[in-house]
PDB file of C-alpha atoms in Angstrom:
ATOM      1  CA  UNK A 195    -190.363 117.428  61.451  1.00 57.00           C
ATOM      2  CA  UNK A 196    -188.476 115.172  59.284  1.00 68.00           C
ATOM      3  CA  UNK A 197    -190.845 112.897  56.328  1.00 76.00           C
ATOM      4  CA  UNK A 198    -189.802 109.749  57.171  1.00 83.00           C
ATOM      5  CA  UNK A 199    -190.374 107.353  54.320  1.00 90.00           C
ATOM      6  CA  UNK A 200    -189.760 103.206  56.395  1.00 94.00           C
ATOM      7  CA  UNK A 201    -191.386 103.942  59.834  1.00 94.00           C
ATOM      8  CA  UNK A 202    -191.334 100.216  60.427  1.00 96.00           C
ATOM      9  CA  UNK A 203    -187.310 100.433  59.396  1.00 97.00           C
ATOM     10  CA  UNK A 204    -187.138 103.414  62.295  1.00 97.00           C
ATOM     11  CA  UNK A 205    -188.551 101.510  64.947  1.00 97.00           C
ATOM     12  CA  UNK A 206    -186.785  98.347  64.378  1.00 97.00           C
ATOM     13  CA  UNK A 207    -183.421 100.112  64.087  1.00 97.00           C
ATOM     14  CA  UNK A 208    -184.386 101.848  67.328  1.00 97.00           C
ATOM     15  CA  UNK A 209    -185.235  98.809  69.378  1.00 98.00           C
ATOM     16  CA  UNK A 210    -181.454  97.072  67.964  1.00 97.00           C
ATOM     17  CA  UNK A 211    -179.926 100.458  68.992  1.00 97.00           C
ATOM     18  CA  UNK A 212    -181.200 100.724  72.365  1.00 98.00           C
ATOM     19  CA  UNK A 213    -180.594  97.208  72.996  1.00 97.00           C
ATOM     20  CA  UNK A 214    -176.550  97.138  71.864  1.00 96.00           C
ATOM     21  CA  UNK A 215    -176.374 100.445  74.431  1.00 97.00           C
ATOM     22  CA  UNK A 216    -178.008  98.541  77.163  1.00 96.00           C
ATOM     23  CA  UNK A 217    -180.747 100.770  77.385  1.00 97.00           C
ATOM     24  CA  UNK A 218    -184.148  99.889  79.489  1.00 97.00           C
ATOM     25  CA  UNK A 219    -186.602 101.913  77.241  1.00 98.00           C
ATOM     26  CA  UNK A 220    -186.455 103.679  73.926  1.00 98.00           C
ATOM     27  CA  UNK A 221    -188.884 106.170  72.101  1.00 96.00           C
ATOM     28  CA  UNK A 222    -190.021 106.466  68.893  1.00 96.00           C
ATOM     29  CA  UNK A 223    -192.589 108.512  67.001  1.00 95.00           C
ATOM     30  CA  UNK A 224    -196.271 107.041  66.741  1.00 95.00           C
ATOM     31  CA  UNK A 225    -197.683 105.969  63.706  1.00 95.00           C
ATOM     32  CA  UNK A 226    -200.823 103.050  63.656  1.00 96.00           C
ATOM     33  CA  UNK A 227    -198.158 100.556  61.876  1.00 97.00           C
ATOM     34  CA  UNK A 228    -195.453 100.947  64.405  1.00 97.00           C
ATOM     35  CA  UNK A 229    -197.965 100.497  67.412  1.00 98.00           C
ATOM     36  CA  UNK A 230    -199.552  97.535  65.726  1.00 98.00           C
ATOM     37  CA  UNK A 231    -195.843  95.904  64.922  1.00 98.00           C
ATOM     38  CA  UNK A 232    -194.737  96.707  68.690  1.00 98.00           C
ATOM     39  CA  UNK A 233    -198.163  94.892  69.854  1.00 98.00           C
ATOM     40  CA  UNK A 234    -197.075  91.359  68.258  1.00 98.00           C
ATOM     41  CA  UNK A 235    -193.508  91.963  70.003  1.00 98.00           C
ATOM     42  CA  UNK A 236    -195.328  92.466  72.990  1.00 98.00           C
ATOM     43  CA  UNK A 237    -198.012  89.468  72.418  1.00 97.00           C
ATOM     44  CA  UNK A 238    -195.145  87.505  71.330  1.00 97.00           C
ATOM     45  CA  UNK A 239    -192.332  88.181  74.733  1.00 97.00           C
ATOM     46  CA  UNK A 240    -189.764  89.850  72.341  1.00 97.00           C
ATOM     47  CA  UNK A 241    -190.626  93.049  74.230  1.00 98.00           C
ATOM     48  CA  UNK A 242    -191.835  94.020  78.059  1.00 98.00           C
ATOM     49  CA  UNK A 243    -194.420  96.586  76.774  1.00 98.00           C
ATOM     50  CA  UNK A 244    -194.962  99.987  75.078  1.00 98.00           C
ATOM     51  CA  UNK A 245    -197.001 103.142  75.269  1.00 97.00           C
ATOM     52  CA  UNK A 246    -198.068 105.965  73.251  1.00 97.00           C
ATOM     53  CA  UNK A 247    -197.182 109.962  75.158  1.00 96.00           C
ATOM     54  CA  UNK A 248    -197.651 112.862  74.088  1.00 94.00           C
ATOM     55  CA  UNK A 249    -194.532 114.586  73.512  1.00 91.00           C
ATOM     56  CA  UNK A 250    -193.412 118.705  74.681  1.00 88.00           C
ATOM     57  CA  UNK A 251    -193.500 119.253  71.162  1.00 90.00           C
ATOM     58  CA  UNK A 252    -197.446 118.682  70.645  1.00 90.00           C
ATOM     59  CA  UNK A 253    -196.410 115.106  68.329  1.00 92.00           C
ATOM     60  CA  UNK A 254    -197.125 111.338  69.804  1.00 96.00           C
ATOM     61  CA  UNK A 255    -194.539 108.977  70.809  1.00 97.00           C
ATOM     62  CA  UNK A 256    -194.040 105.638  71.459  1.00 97.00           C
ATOM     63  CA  UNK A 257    -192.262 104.987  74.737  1.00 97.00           C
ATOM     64  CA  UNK A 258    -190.672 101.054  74.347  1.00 98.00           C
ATOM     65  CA  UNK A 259    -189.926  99.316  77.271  1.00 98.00           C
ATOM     66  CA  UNK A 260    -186.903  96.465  75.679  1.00 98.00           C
ATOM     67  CA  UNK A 261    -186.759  93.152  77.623  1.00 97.00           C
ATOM     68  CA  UNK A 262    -183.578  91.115  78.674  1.00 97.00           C
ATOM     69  CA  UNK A 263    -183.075  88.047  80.274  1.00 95.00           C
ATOM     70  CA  UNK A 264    -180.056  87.281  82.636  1.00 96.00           C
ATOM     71  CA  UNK A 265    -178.677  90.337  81.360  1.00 93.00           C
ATOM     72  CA  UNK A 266    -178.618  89.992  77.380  1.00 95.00           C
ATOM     73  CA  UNK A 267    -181.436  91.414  75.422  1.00 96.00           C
ATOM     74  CA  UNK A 268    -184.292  88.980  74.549  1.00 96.00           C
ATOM     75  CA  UNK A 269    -184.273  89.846  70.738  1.00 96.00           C
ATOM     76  CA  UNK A 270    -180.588  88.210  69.415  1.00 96.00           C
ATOM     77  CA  UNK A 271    -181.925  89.525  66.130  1.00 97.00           C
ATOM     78  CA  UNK A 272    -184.308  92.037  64.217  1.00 97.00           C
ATOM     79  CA  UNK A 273    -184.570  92.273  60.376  1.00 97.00           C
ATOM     80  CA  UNK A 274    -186.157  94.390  57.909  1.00 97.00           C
ATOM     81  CA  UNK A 275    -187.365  92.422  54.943  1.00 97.00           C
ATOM     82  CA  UNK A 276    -189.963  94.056  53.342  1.00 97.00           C
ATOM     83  CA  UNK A 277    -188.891  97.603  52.282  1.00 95.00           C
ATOM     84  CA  UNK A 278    -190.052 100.536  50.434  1.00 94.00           C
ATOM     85  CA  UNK A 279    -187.951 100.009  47.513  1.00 94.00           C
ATOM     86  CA  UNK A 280    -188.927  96.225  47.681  1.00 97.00           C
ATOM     87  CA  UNK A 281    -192.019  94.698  49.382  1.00 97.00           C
ATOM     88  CA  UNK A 282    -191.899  91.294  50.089  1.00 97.00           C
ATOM     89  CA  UNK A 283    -195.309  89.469  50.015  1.00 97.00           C
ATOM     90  CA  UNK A 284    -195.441  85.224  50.921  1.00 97.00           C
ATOM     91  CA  UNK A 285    -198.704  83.356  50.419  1.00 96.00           C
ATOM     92  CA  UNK A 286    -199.665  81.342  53.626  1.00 93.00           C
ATOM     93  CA  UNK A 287    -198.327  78.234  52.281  1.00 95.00           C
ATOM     94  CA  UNK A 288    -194.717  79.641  50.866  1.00 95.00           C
ATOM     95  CA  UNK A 289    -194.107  81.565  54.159  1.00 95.00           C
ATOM     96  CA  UNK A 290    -190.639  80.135  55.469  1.00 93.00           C
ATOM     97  CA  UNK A 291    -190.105  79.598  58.993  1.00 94.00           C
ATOM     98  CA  UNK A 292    -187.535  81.747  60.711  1.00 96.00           C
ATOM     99  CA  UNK A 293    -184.688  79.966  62.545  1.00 95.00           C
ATOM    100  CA  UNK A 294    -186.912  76.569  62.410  1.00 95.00           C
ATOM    101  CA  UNK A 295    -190.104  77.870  64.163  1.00 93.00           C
ATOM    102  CA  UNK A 296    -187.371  79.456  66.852  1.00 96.00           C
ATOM    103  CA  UNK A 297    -188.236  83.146  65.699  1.00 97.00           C
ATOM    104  CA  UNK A 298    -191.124  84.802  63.981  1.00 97.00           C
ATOM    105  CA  UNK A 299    -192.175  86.829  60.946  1.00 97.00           C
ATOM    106  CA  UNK A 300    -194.443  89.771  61.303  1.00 98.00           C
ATOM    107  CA  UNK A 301    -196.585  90.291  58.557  1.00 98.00           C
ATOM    108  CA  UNK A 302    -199.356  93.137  57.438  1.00 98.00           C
ATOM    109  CA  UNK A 303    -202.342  91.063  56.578  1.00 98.00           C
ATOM    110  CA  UNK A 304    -205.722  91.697  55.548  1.00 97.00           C
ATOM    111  CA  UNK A 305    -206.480  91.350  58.978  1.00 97.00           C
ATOM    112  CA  UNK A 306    -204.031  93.461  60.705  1.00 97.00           C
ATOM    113  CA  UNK A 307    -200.504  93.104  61.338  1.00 98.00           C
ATOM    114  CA  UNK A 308    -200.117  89.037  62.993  1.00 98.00           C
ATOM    115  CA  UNK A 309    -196.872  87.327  63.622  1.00 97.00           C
ATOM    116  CA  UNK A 310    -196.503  83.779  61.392  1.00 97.00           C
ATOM    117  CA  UNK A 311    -198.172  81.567  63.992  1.00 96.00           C
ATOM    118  CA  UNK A 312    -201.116  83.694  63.840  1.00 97.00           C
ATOM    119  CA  UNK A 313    -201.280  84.328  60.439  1.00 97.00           C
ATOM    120  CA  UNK A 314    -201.076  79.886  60.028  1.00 97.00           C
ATOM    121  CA  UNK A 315    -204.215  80.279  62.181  1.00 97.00           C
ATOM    122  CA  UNK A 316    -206.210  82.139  60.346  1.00 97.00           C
ATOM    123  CA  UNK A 317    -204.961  80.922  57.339  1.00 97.00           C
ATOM    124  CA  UNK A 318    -203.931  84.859  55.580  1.00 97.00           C
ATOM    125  CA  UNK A 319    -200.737  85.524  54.180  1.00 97.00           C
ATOM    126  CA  UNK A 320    -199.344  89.208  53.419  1.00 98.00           C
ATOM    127  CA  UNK A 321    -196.194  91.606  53.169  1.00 98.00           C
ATOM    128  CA  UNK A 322    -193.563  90.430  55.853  1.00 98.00           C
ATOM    129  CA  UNK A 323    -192.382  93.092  57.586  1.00 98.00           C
ATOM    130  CA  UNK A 324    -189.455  91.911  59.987  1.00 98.00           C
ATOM    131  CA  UNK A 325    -188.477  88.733  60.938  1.00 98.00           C
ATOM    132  CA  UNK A 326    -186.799  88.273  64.598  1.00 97.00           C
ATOM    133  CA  UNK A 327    -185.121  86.098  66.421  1.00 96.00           C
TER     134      UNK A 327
END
């Protein structure tokens, strides 16, 4: 198996993949982070739902279930912004709202990984991970 250094990266790149091909589902290996991410796409109607299999090979996966409405995928955009190389971290009252309040952040916070609205709520900021739209 190959180290993989941005899981988060992976999965996003996965999810824009399998959306430009039209694809219903798409897998990905299972990590906590990923799952956690995935669960505020889900919580937040970006995605239809996802589940962790085990795989032939003896590894977890993530099986993603991608969501589109009237035929054109539900997520018009997906962005990495905190990376290895450069971590982005945003105090509750500096984080920027994405496309007006039209899209979210998702951020790793001291209590788990919330999307903006959430985080606003219980008033924690953290490292953004993706923003989408």
């Amino acid at each position: 198996m190959v180290m993989m250094t941005d899981t988060v990266g992976d999965v996003i790149t996965r999810i824009r993949n399998g959306q430009m091909a039209g694809k219903s589902a798409v897998s990905s290996p299972y990590s906590r982070l990923r799952a956690n991410v995935l669960d505020v796409l889900k919580r937040e109607g970006y995605i239809r739902d996802f589940r962790k299999e085990k795989c032939a090979d003896g590894f977890d996966a993530l099986h993603i279930e991608l969501k589109y409405y009237e035929g054109k995928p539900v997520i018009k955009e997906i962005k990495r912004v905190s990376k290895p190389g450069r971590r982005v971290y945003y105090k509750i009252k500096d984080l920027p709202k994405v496309y007006n309040g039209l899209g979210i952040s998702v951020l790793s916070t001291p209590k788990g990984v919330l999307s903006d609205q959430e985080a606003r709520t219980q008033n924690v900021g953290g490292e953004v991970l993706c923003t989408v739209f």
